[in-house]
Amino acid sequence: MSYIYETHLHTCEASKCAKAHGADYIDYMRNLGYIGIIVTDHFFNGNTCIPETLPWKERVDLYVTGYEAAYRAAQGKDFSVFFGIEYNFECDEYLIYGIDKNWLYENADLLSKTRHEVYDLVHAAGGIMVQAHPYRERYYIKQINLTPSICDGIEIFNAGNQNYMNSLAYKYAEKLGLPTSSGSDIHNFYDGIKGGMMFERKIESIEDYVKAFKNREGTPIVLDNGTIKRVDTINEFTTPTKEPTLEVVYHS
């Protein structure tokens, strides 16, 4: 038996661009075939709806309300809800797994940290950083920023990306030899292809997910009209049809 987890999910409690409440995802995702989700709302340096004028602790408390609502709604339903964040630097965004609310409380100066300083803090806590949609192009993105030295993995499939962007991410991960992930980057309920990570066992906690990801136990997959396919078997997601139109900048 296989178990599928959504790794990239936003709630309207914390992400300004999301339309769905945390609690409302549970039955919806279960009906699609998922056994769990990782809530990864945009952090304060991303597209957040958390007021920046509030004290740090109050901001954190508001930030986690989508995750906490989803967690409560999942109780008794054999469905797992884990916590993560999507952290932004210069439109290069990272899915951070393995930290919690208390870690956020303790790092009130987090937004002043460099890429490597954040990476070191995450690692000291036992967490990992996976670059989300590394080759995404949007009107608000001026250049593609890549920092291989702070990546524990690469998101090679993102349901919000065009195929060539995902395939460029696939080739980038292949070049680096890093573990890979897939996620829907879901903000609301919609019909269409979705992503996820498939495991041959249940994941018990976010710490367990981190361990399993590092051990390459998971398989990046897409769900398309009820059909499960491995990302690495789909040509349009693995073979780029064109190069990036934005400048690609590598950071040391």
Tab-separated table of N, CA and C in Angstrom, residues 90-239:
chain	number	residue	atom	x	y	z
A	90	GLU	N	14.716	36.538	-2.278
A	90	GLU	CA	14.523	37.470	-3.401
A	90	GLU	C	13.731	36.746	-4.488
A	91	CYS	N	12.542	36.335	-4.116
A	91	CYS	CA	11.663	35.522	-4.956
A	91	CYS	C	12.213	34.113	-5.158
A	92	ASP	N	13.302	33.774	-4.487
A	92	ASP	CA	13.668	32.365	-4.371
A	92	ASP	C	13.095	31.902	-3.041
A	93	GLU	N	12.198	30.931	-3.123
A	93	GLU	CA	11.428	30.499	-1.957
A	93	GLU	C	11.773	29.059	-1.589
A	94	TYR	N	11.741	28.804	-0.286
A	94	TYR	CA	12.162	27.509	0.245
A	94	TYR	C	11.100	26.945	1.167
A	95	LEU	N	10.799	25.674	0.978
A	95	LEU	CA	9.903	24.962	1.876
A	95	LEU	C	10.752	24.446	3.028
A	96	ILE	N	10.464	24.943	4.228
A	96	ILE	CA	11.232	24.572	5.407
A	96	ILE	C	10.420	23.581	6.228
A	97	TYR	N	10.999	22.416	6.447
A	97	TYR	CA	10.355	21.349	7.207
A	97	TYR	C	11.224	20.989	8.414
A	98	GLY	N	10.564	20.706	9.531
A	98	GLY	CA	11.295	20.237	10.700
A	98	GLY	C	11.463	21.271	11.791
A	99	ILE	N	10.831	22.423	11.633
A	99	ILE	CA	10.824	23.446	12.681
A	99	ILE	C	9.375	23.605	13.158
A	100	ASP	N	9.175	24.349	14.247
A	100	ASP	CA	7.823	24.493	14.785
A	100	ASP	C	7.586	25.904	15.298
A	101	LYS	N	6.448	26.090	15.933
A	101	LYS	CA	6.075	27.406	16.444
A	101	LYS	C	7.086	27.925	17.452
A	102	ASN	N	7.564	27.059	18.328
A	102	ASN	CA	8.530	27.487	19.339
A	102	ASN	C	9.830	27.955	18.699
A	103	TRP	N	10.236	27.297	17.622
A	103	TRP	CA	11.430	27.721	16.892
A	103	TRP	C	11.234	29.128	16.335
A	104	LEU	N	10.046	29.395	15.833
A	104	LEU	CA	9.754	30.741	15.327
A	104	LEU	C	9.767	31.763	16.460
A	105	TYR	N	9.187	31.405	17.604
A	105	TYR	CA	9.240	32.295	18.761
A	105	TYR	C	10.679	32.680	19.094
A	106	GLU	N	11.552	31.690	19.054
A	106	GLU	CA	12.934	31.878	19.502
A	106	GLU	C	13.807	32.620	18.498
A	107	ASN	N	13.303	32.805	17.290
A	107	ASN	CA	14.106	33.452	16.244
A	107	ASN	C	13.413	34.706	15.722
A	108	ALA	N	13.202	35.635	16.638
A	108	ALA	CA	12.493	36.875	16.298
A	108	ALA	C	13.283	37.759	15.332
A	109	ASP	N	14.570	37.479	15.160
A	109	ASP	CA	15.396	38.248	14.226
A	109	ASP	C	15.582	37.508	12.903
A	110	LEU	N	14.743	36.523	12.657
A	110	LEU	CA	14.894	35.654	11.492
A	110	LEU	C	14.923	36.424	10.178
A	111	LEU	N	14.099	37.435	10.061
A	111	LEU	CA	13.967	38.154	8.793
A	111	LEU	C	15.209	38.956	8.429
A	112	SER	N	16.099	39.154	9.380
A	112	SER	CA	17.338	39.900	9.124
A	112	SER	C	18.480	38.978	8.699
A	113	LYS	N	18.223	37.670	8.661
A	113	LYS	CA	19.273	36.701	8.380
A	113	LYS	C	19.505	36.522	6.881
A	114	THR	N	20.739	36.167	6.545
A	114	THR	CA	21.075	35.834	5.164
A	114	THR	C	20.594	34.424	4.836
A	115	ARG	N	20.694	34.051	3.591
A	115	ARG	CA	20.312	32.705	3.178
A	115	ARG	C	21.049	31.648	3.996
A	116	HIS	N	22.359	31.813	4.109
A	116	HIS	CA	23.153	30.804	4.817
A	116	HIS	C	22.886	30.819	6.314
A	117	GLU	N	22.598	31.973	6.870
A	117	GLU	CA	22.282	32.034	8.300
A	117	GLU	C	20.966	31.328	8.604
A	118	VAL	N	19.976	31.521	7.745
A	118	VAL	CA	18.701	30.812	7.930
A	118	VAL	C	18.925	29.314	7.785
A	119	TYR	N	19.673	28.929	6.783
A	119	TYR	CA	19.966	27.513	6.542
A	119	TYR	C	20.643	26.878	7.761
A	120	ASP	N	21.602	27.586	8.340
A	120	ASP	CA	22.302	27.054	9.512
A	120	ASP	C	21.364	26.906	10.707
A	121	LEU	N	20.463	27.876	10.882
A	121	LEU	CA	19.497	27.807	11.982
A	121	LEU	C	18.536	26.629	11.792
A	122	VAL	N	18.079	26.445	10.564
A	122	VAL	CA	17.164	25.344	10.257
A	122	VAL	C	17.862	24.008	10.510
A	123	HIS	N	19.073	23.888	10.067
A	123	HIS	CA	19.815	22.638	10.257
A	123	HIS	C	20.106	22.369	11.729
A	124	ALA	N	20.405	23.427	12.474
A	124	ALA	CA	20.668	23.249	13.903
A	124	ALA	C	19.445	22.698	14.621
A	125	ALA	N	18.251	22.988	14.086
A	125	ALA	CA	17.002	22.501	14.675
A	125	ALA	C	16.607	21.127	14.131
A	126	GLY	N	17.419	20.581	13.212
A	126	GLY	CA	17.111	19.280	12.628
A	126	GLY	C	16.236	19.356	11.396
A	127	GLY	N	16.040	20.563	10.867
A	127	GLY	CA	15.163	20.740	9.716
A	127	GLY	C	15.900	20.745	8.387
A	128	ILE	N	15.144	20.901	7.316
A	128	ILE	CA	15.688	20.949	5.961
A	128	ILE	C	15.036	22.079	5.172
A	129	MET	N	15.718	22.482	4.094
A	129	MET	CA	15.198	23.493	3.183
A	129	MET	C	15.170	22.928	1.769
A	130	VAL	N	13.993	22.965	1.166
A	130	VAL	CA	13.790	22.467	-0.194
A	130	VAL	C	13.385	23.653	-1.061
A	131	GLN	N	14.149	23.923	-2.117
A	131	GLN	CA	13.772	25.077	-2.943
A	131	GLN	C	12.508	24.771	-3.724
A	132	ALA	N	11.521	25.630	-3.535
A	132	ALA	CA	10.246	25.500	-4.236
A	132	ALA	C	10.339	26.134	-5.617
A	133	HIS	N	9.706	25.489	-6.589
A	133	HIS	CA	9.585	26.026	-7.965
A	133	HIS	C	10.779	26.911	-8.375
A	134	PRO	N	12.004	26.353	-8.415
A	134	PRO	CA	13.194	27.193	-8.628
A	134	PRO	C	13.214	27.959	-9.946
A	135	TYR	N	12.573	27.427	-10.979
A	135	TYR	CA	12.606	28.115	-12.275
A	135	TYR	C	11.293	28.821	-12.600
A	136	ARG	N	10.516	29.124	-11.567
A	136	ARG	CA	9.259	29.843	-11.793
A	136	ARG	C	9.527	31.223	-12.389
A	137	GLU	N	8.673	31.618	-13.335
A	137	GLU	CA	8.714	32.970	-13.905
A	137	GLU	C	7.340	33.598	-13.753
A	138	ARG	N	7.336	34.797	-13.209
A	138	ARG	CA	6.119	35.570	-13.015
A	138	ARG	C	6.451	37.054	-13.236
A	139	TYR	N	5.434	37.876	-13.361
A	139	TYR	CA	5.646	39.303	-13.613
A	139	TYR	C	6.424	39.969	-12.494
A	140	TYR	N	6.299	39.462	-11.277
A	140	TYR	CA	6.944	40.085	-10.119
A	140	TYR	C	8.347	39.532	-9.859
A	141	ILE	N	8.766	38.540	-10.624
A	141	ILE	CA	10.091	37.953	-10.450
A	141	ILE	C	11.045	38.571	-11.470
A	142	LYS	N	12.113	39.177	-10.990
A	142	LYS	CA	13.039	39.890	-11.865
A	142	LYS	C	14.165	39.001	-12.376
A	143	GLN	N	14.546	37.996	-11.587
A	143	GLN	CA	15.589	37.068	-11.993
A	143	GLN	C	15.409	35.767	-11.227
A	144	ILE	N	15.981	34.700	-11.730
A	144	ILE	CA	15.916	33.399	-11.069
A	144	ILE	C	17.143	33.268	-10.179
A	145	ASN	N	16.922	33.147	-8.874
A	145	ASN	CA	18.017	33.055	-7.915
A	145	ASN	C	18.179	31.613	-7.443
A	146	LEU	N	19.375	31.077	-7.605
A	146	LEU	CA	19.681	29.711	-7.206
A	146	LEU	C	20.873	29.698	-6.252
A	147	THR	N	20.724	28.991	-5.143
A	147	THR	CA	21.802	28.855	-4.168
A	147	THR	C	21.916	27.379	-3.804
A	148	PRO	N	22.635	26.613	-4.587
A	148	PRO	CA	22.704	25.167	-4.348
A	148	PRO	C	23.196	24.798	-2.951
A	149	SER	N	24.046	25.623	-2.363
A	149	SER	CA	24.653	25.285	-1.079
A	149	SER	C	23.686	25.356	0.094
A	150	ILE	N	22.475	25.877	-0.115
A	150	ILE	CA	21.502	25.898	0.983
A	150	ILE	C	20.291	25.016	0.670
A	151	CYS	N	20.449	24.125	-0.293
A	151	CYS	CA	19.340	23.252	-0.680
A	151	CYS	C	19.556	21.831	-0.177
A	152	ASP	N	18.578	21.326	0.546
A	152	ASP	CA	18.565	19.908	0.900
A	152	ASP	C	17.760	19.103	-0.099
A	153	GLY	N	17.077	19.795	-0.991
A	153	GLY	CA	16.275	19.138	-2.002
A	153	GLY	C	15.686	20.172	-2.948
A	154	ILE	N	15.094	19.694	-4.020
A	154	ILE	CA	14.502	20.554	-5.047
A	154	ILE	C	13.088	20.078	-5.347
A	155	GLU	N	12.149	21.024	-5.391
A	155	GLU	CA	10.787	20.712	-5.825
A	155	GLU	C	10.791	20.643	-7.348
A	156	ILE	N	10.672	19.428	-7.880
A	156	ILE	CA	10.780	19.243	-9.332
A	156	ILE	C	9.436	19.304	-10.036
A	157	PHE	N	8.358	19.119	-9.271
A	157	PHE	CA	7.027	19.326	-9.843
A	157	PHE	C	6.230	20.232	-8.936
A	158	ASN	N	5.689	21.295	-9.530
A	158	ASN	CA	4.819	22.233	-8.840
A	158	ASN	C	3.635	22.459	-9.762
A	159	ALA	N	2.435	22.174	-9.259
A	159	ALA	CA	1.251	22.225	-10.117
A	159	ALA	C	0.960	23.623	-10.644
A	160	GLY	N	1.554	24.655	-10.025
A	160	GLY	CA	1.346	26.021	-10.493
A	160	GLY	C	2.329	26.455	-11.558
A	161	ASN	N	3.278	25.597	-11.902
A	161	ASN	CA	4.293	25.924	-12.892
A	161	ASN	C	3.935	25.394	-14.275
A	162	GLN	N	4.465	26.059	-15.294
A	162	GLN	CA	4.380	25.518	-16.645
A	162	GLN	C	5.323	24.322	-16.755
A	163	ASN	N	5.055	23.462	-17.716
A	163	ASN	CA	5.826	22.230	-17.842
A	163	ASN	C	7.323	22.477	-17.987
A	164	TYR	N	7.715	23.446	-18.801
A	164	TYR	CA	9.146	23.664	-19.015
A	164	TYR	C	9.838	24.149	-17.745
A	165	MET	N	9.119	24.862	-16.887
A	165	MET	CA	9.693	25.306	-15.621
A	165	MET	C	9.944	24.112	-14.701
A	166	ASN	N	8.988	23.193	-14.660
A	166	ASN	CA	9.176	21.979	-13.865
A	166	ASN	C	10.313	21.120	-14.416
A	167	SER	N	10.390	21.009	-15.729
A	167	SER	CA	11.437	20.170	-16.311
A	167	SER	C	12.824	20.779	-16.090
A	168	LEU	N	12.930	22.102	-16.070
A	168	LEU	CA	14.201	22.754	-15.744
A	168	LEU	C	14.594	22.464	-14.297
A	169	ALA	N	13.601	22.452	-13.405
A	169	ALA	CA	13.863	22.115	-12.003
A	169	ALA	C	14.326	20.664	-11.891
A	170	TYR	N	13.724	19.784	-12.671
A	170	TYR	CA	14.118	18.372	-12.672
A	170	TYR	C	15.586	18.228	-13.073
A	171	LYS	N	15.980	18.910	-14.139
A	171	LYS	CA	17.364	18.833	-14.603
A	171	LYS	C	18.323	19.450	-13.589
A	172	TYR	N	17.885	20.505	-12.925
A	172	TYR	CA	18.711	21.155	-11.903
A	172	TYR	C	18.958	20.191	-10.744
A	173	ALA	N	17.917	19.531	-10.278
A	173	ALA	CA	18.060	18.563	-9.188
A	173	ALA	C	18.940	17.401	-9.609
A	174	GLU	N	18.769	16.960	-10.850
A	174	GLU	CA	19.571	15.855	-11.383
A	174	GLU	C	21.048	16.239	-11.391
A	175	LYS	N	21.326	17.467	-11.792
A	175	LYS	CA	22.707	17.966	-11.828
A	175	LYS	C	23.314	18.017	-10.435
A	176	LEU	N	22.520	18.447	-9.449
A	176	LEU	CA	23.015	18.576	-8.076
A	176	LEU	C	23.037	17.246	-7.336
A	177	GLY	N	22.275	16.281	-7.824
A	177	GLY	CA	22.192	14.990	-7.156
A	177	GLY	C	21.439	15.039	-5.839
A	178	LEU	N	20.449	15.935	-5.750
A	178	LEU	CA	19.708	16.137	-4.511
A	178	LEU	C	18.388	15.372	-4.501
A	179	PRO	N	17.847	15.093	-3.310
A	179	PRO	CA	16.496	14.528	-3.220
A	179	PRO	C	15.476	15.472	-3.850
A	180	THR	N	14.372	14.926	-4.312
A	180	THR	CA	13.382	15.722	-5.033
A	180	THR	C	11.999	15.573	-4.422
A	181	SER	N	11.180	16.599	-4.653
A	181	SER	CA	9.811	16.565	-4.133
A	181	SER	C	8.832	17.072	-5.181
A	182	SER	N	7.566	16.805	-4.900
A	182	SER	CA	6.470	17.251	-5.758
A	182	SER	C	5.364	17.785	-4.865
A	183	GLY	N	4.716	18.866	-5.301
A	183	GLY	CA	3.629	19.443	-4.520
A	183	GLY	C	2.667	20.213	-5.392
A	184	SER	N	1.456	20.372	-4.906
A	184	SER	CA	0.430	21.071	-5.674
A	184	SER	C	0.564	22.587	-5.581
A	185	ASP	N	1.210	23.082	-4.504
A	185	ASP	CA	1.210	24.519	-4.231
A	185	ASP	C	-0.241	25.003	-4.199
A	186	ILE	N	-1.064	24.233	-3.518
A	186	ILE	CA	-2.503	24.449	-3.568
A	186	ILE	C	-2.917	25.635	-2.693
A	187	HIS	N	-3.765	26.503	-3.250
A	187	HIS	CA	-4.284	27.681	-2.560
A	187	HIS	C	-5.801	27.645	-2.416
A	188	ASN	N	-6.438	26.777	-3.176
A	188	ASN	CA	-7.891	26.684	-3.181
A	188	ASN	C	-8.280	25.360	-3.837
A	189	PHE	N	-9.546	25.013	-3.754
A	189	PHE	CA	-10.017	23.777	-4.378
A	189	PHE	C	-10.103	23.984	-5.888
A	190	TYR	N	-9.592	23.018	-6.633
A	190	TYR	CA	-9.632	23.149	-8.088
A	190	TYR	C	-9.593	21.776	-8.738
A	191	ASP	N	-10.095	21.714	-9.951
A	191	ASP	CA	-10.000	20.508	-10.755
A	191	ASP	C	-8.710	20.585	-11.559
A	192	GLY	N	-7.998	19.506	-11.613
A	192	GLY	CA	-6.767	19.517	-12.393
A	192	GLY	C	-5.655	18.770	-11.694
A	193	ILE	N	-4.535	18.707	-12.374
A	193	ILE	CA	-3.400	17.933	-11.915
A	193	ILE	C	-2.844	18.475	-10.598
A	194	LYS	N	-2.433	17.552	-9.743
A	194	LYS	CA	-1.873	17.910	-8.442
A	194	LYS	C	-0.602	17.120	-8.205
A	195	GLY	N	0.167	17.543	-7.225
A	195	GLY	CA	1.415	16.865	-6.915
A	195	GLY	C	1.383	16.242	-5.538
A	196	GLY	N	2.442	15.533	-5.213
A	196	GLY	CA	2.553	14.932	-3.897
A	196	GLY	C	3.756	14.025	-3.798
A	197	MET	N	4.001	13.543	-2.585
A	197	MET	CA	5.063	12.576	-2.340
A	197	MET	C	4.436	11.266	-1.897
A	198	MET	N	4.857	10.182	-2.531
A	198	MET	CA	4.311	8.868	-2.237
A	198	MET	C	5.345	8.035	-1.475
A	199	PHE	N	4.878	7.424	-0.389
A	199	PHE	CA	5.731	6.585	0.449
A	199	PHE	C	5.101	5.206	0.581
A	200	GLU	N	5.934	4.235	0.882
A	200	GLU	CA	5.453	2.865	1.086
A	200	GLU	C	5.074	2.601	2.540
A	201	ARG	N	5.158	3.610	3.379
A	201	ARG	CA	4.770	3.517	4.784
A	201	ARG	C	4.164	4.844	5.207
A	202	LYS	N	3.460	4.831	6.319
A	202	LYS	CA	2.913	6.073	6.840
A	202	LYS	C	4.020	6.929	7.439
A	203	ILE	N	3.900	8.218	7.243
A	203	ILE	CA	4.811	9.180	7.859
A	203	ILE	C	4.185	9.600	9.181
A	204	GLU	N	4.934	9.480	10.266
A	204	GLU	CA	4.383	9.671	11.604
A	204	GLU	C	4.446	11.092	12.124
A	205	SER	N	5.368	11.911	11.600
A	205	SER	CA	5.567	13.273	12.106
A	205	SER	C	6.364	14.049	11.076
A	206	ILE	N	6.486	15.352	11.273
A	206	ILE	CA	7.294	16.140	10.335
A	206	ILE	C	8.759	15.747	10.450
A	207	GLU	N	9.186	15.348	11.634
A	207	GLU	CA	10.563	14.862	11.802
A	207	GLU	C	10.775	13.579	11.012
A	208	ASP	N	9.758	12.734	11.000
A	208	ASP	CA	9.815	11.497	10.227
A	208	ASP	C	9.852	11.811	8.737
A	209	TYR	N	9.091	12.819	8.311
A	209	TYR	CA	9.117	13.224	6.908
A	209	TYR	C	10.517	13.685	6.514
A	210	VAL	N	11.132	14.502	7.372
A	210	VAL	CA	12.481	15.001	7.095
A	210	VAL	C	13.447	13.826	6.921
A	211	LYS	N	13.382	12.881	7.833
A	211	LYS	CA	14.259	11.713	7.765
A	211	LYS	C	14.004	10.908	6.494
A	212	ALA	N	12.727	10.677	6.188
A	212	ALA	CA	12.373	9.894	5.000
A	212	ALA	C	12.793	10.611	3.724
A	213	PHE	N	12.630	11.919	3.697
A	213	PHE	CA	13.013	12.694	2.514
A	213	PHE	C	14.519	12.616	2.298
A	214	LYS	N	15.279	12.808	3.348
A	214	LYS	CA	16.735	12.753	3.244
A	214	LYS	C	17.204	11.368	2.818
A	215	ASN	N	16.471	10.342	3.236
A	215	ASN	CA	16.813	8.971	2.862
A	215	ASN	C	16.263	8.584	1.496
A	216	ARG	N	15.594	9.523	0.836
A	216	ARG	CA	15.030	9.306	-0.503
A	216	ARG	C	14.011	8.170	-0.528
A	217	GLU	N	13.231	8.088	0.544
A	217	GLU	CA	12.188	7.067	0.601
A	217	GLU	C	10.963	7.440	-0.229
A	218	GLY	N	10.745	8.744	-0.432
A	218	GLY	CA	9.549	9.199	-1.121
A	218	GLY	C	9.736	9.283	-2.624
A	219	THR	N	8.633	9.161	-3.331
A	219	THR	CA	8.620	9.269	-4.791
A	219	THR	C	7.762	10.455	-5.204
A	220	PRO	N	8.323	11.429	-5.928
A	220	PRO	CA	7.513	12.543	-6.427
A	220	PRO	C	6.512	12.043	-7.464
A	221	ILE	N	5.244	12.374	-7.237
A	221	ILE	CA	4.202	11.892	-8.153
A	221	ILE	C	3.260	13.029	-8.541
A	222	VAL	N	2.461	12.770	-9.569
A	222	VAL	CA	1.362	13.658	-9.931
A	222	VAL	C	0.081	12.847	-9.893
A	223	LEU	N	-1.017	13.505	-9.507
A	223	LEU	CA	-2.340	12.909	-9.538
A	223	LEU	C	-3.123	13.597	-10.650
A	224	ASP	N	-3.550	12.818	-11.595
A	224	ASP	CA	-4.243	13.364	-12.759
A	224	ASP	C	-5.520	12.569	-12.993
A	225	ASN	N	-6.661	13.150	-12.611
A	225	ASN	CA	-7.961	12.477	-12.760
A	225	ASN	C	-7.969	11.090	-12.118
A	226	GLY	N	-7.414	11.013	-10.923
A	226	GLY	CA	-7.417	9.760	-10.188
A	226	GLY	C	-6.273	8.827	-10.515
A	227	THR	N	-5.485	9.168	-11.521
A	227	THR	CA	-4.346	8.342	-11.910
A	227	THR	C	-3.076	8.861	-11.252
A	228	ILE	N	-2.287	7.961	-10.677
A	228	ILE	CA	-1.026	8.334	-10.039
A	228	ILE	C	0.117	7.998	-10.993
A	229	LYS	N	0.967	8.984	-11.247
A	229	LYS	CA	2.115	8.784	-12.128
A	229	LYS	C	3.366	9.348	-11.466
A	230	ARG	N	4.485	8.675	-11.657
A	230	ARG	CA	5.765	9.190	-11.183
A	230	ARG	C	6.192	10.363	-12.061
A	231	VAL	N	6.673	11.413	-11.432
A	231	VAL	CA	7.120	12.576	-12.197
A	231	VAL	C	8.221	12.188	-13.173
A	232	ASP	N	9.145	11.328	-12.739
A	232	ASP	CA	10.298	10.997	-13.580
A	232	ASP	C	9.960	10.114	-14.772
A	233	THR	N	8.683	9.739	-14.918
A	233	THR	CA	8.283	8.946	-16.088
A	233	THR	C	7.527	9.776	-17.123
A	234	ILE	N	7.365	11.062	-16.840
A	234	ILE	CA	6.567	11.920	-17.718
A	234	ILE	C	7.493	12.879	-18.468
A	235	ASN	N	7.555	12.717	-19.759
A	235	ASN	CA	8.528	13.438	-20.577
A	235	ASN	C	8.404	14.957	-20.447
A	236	GLU	N	7.169	15.466	-20.438
A	236	GLU	CA	7.001	16.922	-20.407
A	236	GLU	C	7.432	17.548	-19.083
A	237	PHE	N	7.593	16.732	-18.044
A	237	PHE	CA	8.044	17.235	-16.754
A	237	PHE	C	9.539	16.993	-16.512
A	238	THR	N	10.189	16.325	-17.440
A	238	THR	CA	11.603	15.983	-17.253
A	238	THR	C	12.513	16.467	-18.376
A	239	THR	N	11.921	16.834	-19.515
A	239	THR	CA	12.722	17.259	-20.668
A	239	THR	C	12.352	18.695	-21.047
